Short mmCIF file of C-alpha atoms in Angstrom, two decimals:
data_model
loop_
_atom_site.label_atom_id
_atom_site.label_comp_id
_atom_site.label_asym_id
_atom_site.label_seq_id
_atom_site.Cartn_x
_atom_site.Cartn_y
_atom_site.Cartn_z
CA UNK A 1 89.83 122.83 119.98
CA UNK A 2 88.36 119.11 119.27
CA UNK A 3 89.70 117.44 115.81
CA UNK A 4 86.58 116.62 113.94
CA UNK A 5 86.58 115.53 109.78
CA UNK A 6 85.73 118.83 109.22
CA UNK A 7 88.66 120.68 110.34
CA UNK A 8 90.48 117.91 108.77
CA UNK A 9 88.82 119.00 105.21
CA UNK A 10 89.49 122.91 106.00
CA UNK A 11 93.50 122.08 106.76
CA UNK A 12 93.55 119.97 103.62
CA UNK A 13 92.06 122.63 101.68
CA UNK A 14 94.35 124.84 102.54
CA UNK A 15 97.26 123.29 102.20
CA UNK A 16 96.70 122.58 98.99
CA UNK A 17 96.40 126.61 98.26
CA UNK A 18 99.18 129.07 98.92
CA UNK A 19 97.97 129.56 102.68
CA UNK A 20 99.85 127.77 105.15
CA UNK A 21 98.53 124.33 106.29
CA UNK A 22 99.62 120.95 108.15
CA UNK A 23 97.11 118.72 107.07
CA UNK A 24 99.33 115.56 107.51
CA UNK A 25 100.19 116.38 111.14
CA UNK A 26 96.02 116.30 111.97
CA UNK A 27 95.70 113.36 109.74
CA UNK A 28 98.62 111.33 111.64
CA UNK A 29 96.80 112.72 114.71
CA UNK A 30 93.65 111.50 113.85
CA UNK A 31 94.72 108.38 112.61
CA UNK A 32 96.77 108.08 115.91
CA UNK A 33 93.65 108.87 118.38
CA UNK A 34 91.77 105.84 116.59
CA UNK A 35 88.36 107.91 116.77
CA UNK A 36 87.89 107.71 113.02
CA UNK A 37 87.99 105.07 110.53
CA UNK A 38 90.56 105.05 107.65
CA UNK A 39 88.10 105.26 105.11
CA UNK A 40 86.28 108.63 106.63
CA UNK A 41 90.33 110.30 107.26
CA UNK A 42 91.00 109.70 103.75
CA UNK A 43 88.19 110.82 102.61
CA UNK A 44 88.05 113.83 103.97
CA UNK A 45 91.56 114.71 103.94
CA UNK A 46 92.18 113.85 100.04
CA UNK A 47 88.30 115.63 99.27
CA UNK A 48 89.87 118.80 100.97
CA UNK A 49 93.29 119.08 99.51
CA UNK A 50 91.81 117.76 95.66
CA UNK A 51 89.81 120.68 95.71
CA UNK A 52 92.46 123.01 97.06
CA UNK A 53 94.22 121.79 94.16
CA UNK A 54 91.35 122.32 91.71
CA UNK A 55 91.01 126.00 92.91
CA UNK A 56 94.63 126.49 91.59
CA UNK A 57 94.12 125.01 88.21
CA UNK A 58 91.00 127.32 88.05
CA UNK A 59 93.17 130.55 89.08
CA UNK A 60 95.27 129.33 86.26
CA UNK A 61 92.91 128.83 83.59
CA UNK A 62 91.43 132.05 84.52
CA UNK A 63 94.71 133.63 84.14
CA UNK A 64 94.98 132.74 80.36
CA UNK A 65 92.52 135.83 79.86
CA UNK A 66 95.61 137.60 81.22
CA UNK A 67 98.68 136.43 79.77
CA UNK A 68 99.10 133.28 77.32
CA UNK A 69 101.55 130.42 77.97
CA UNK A 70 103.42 131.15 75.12
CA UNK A 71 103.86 135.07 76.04
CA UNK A 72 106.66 134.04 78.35
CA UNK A 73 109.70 134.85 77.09
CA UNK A 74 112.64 133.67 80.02
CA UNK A 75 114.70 130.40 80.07
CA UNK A 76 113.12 129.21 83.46
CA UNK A 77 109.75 129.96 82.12
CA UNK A 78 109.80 128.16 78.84
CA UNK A 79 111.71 124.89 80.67
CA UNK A 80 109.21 124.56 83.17
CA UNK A 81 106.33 124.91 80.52
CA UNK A 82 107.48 122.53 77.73
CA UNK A 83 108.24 119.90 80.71
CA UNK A 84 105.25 120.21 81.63
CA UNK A 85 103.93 120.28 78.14
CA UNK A 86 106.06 117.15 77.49
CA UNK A 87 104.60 114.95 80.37
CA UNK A 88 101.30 116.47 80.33
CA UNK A 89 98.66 115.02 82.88
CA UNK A 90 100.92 112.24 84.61
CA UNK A 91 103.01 115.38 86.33
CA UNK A 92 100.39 115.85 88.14
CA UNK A 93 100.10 112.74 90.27
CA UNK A 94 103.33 114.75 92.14
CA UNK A 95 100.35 117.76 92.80
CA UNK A 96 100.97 116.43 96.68
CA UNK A 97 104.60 117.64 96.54
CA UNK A 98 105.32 121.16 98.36
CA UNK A 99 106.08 124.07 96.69
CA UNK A 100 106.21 122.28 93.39
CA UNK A 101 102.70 121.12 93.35
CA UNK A 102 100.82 124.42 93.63
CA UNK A 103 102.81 125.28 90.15
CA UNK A 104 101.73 122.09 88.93
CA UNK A 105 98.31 122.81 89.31
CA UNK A 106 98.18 126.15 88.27
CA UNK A 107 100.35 125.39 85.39
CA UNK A 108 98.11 122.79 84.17
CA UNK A 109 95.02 125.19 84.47
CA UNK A 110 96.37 127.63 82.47
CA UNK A 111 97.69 125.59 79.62
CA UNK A 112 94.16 124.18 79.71
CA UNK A 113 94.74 120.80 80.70
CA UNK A 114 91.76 118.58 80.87
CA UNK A 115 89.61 119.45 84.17
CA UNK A 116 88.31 115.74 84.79
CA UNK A 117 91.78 114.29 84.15
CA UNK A 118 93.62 116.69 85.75
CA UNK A 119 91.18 116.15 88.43
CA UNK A 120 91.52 112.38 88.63
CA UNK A 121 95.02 112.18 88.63
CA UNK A 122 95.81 115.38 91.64
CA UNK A 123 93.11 113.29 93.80
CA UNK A 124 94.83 109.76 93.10
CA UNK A 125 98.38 111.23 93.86
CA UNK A 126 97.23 112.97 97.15
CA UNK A 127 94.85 109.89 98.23
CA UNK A 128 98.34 107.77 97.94
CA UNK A 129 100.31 110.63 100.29
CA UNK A 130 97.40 110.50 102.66
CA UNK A 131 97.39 106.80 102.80
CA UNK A 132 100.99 106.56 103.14
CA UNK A 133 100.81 109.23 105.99
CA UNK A 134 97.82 107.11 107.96
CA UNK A 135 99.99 103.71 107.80
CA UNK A 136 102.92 105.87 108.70
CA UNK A 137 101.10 107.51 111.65
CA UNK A 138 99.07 103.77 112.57
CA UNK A 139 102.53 101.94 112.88
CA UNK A 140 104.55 104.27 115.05
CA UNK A 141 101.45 105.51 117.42
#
């Protein structure tokens, strides 16, 4: 199978969703090959995992129809939700971080976080991973 930008954007996208995904190890590939410019890999590859992000904050704002924030009655769940609470927005520039940023993201759908800033800041967190990863991946290969 040829790497294109497009199966760049589908790995992104998934990664950023509970379905398993290696979107770093295409972009460092990509980035390594030298067939694409840095501009069009990060664009693609941040585009793809923002909105894989986004679709997580949705499932959690849908889920407030389901079960408020403040129905949760355990230790672990009230910790995690006033943290969040506490920091608000700026926890999710970490969205990029395994495991703990799908909870981010869902977490700050369903306590309703703004949809533009949460937006802004998931895509400006995962742009910096990305870029990180293409330097990374330019230097050694």
């Amino acid at each position: 199978m040829e790497m294109s930008l497009g199966w760049l954007f589908l790995s992104a996208f998934t990664s950023a969703t509970l379905l398993p995904g290696s979107s770093e190890v295409l972009l460092g590939a990509m980035a390594a090959q030298g067939h694409w410019g840095m501009a069009s890999l990060l664009l693609w590859a941040t585009l793809g995992n923002t909105l894989g992000s986004m679709t997580s904050w949705w499932l959690g704002w849908l889920a407030t129809y389901k079960k408020k924030p403040e129905d949760f009655q355990g230790r672990g769940e009230q910790k995690a939700l006033a943290w969040l609470k506490h920091h608000g927005h700026w926890c999710l520039l970490l969205a990029w971080t395994p495991v703990l940023g799908d909870g981010l993201c869902l977490l700050a759908g369903w306590l309703r976080l703004s949809f533009w800033r949460s937006l802004i800041l998931i895509g400006l967190g995962k742009l910096l991973r990305y870029a990180l990863v293409f330097l990374l991946a330019s230097q050694i290969f």
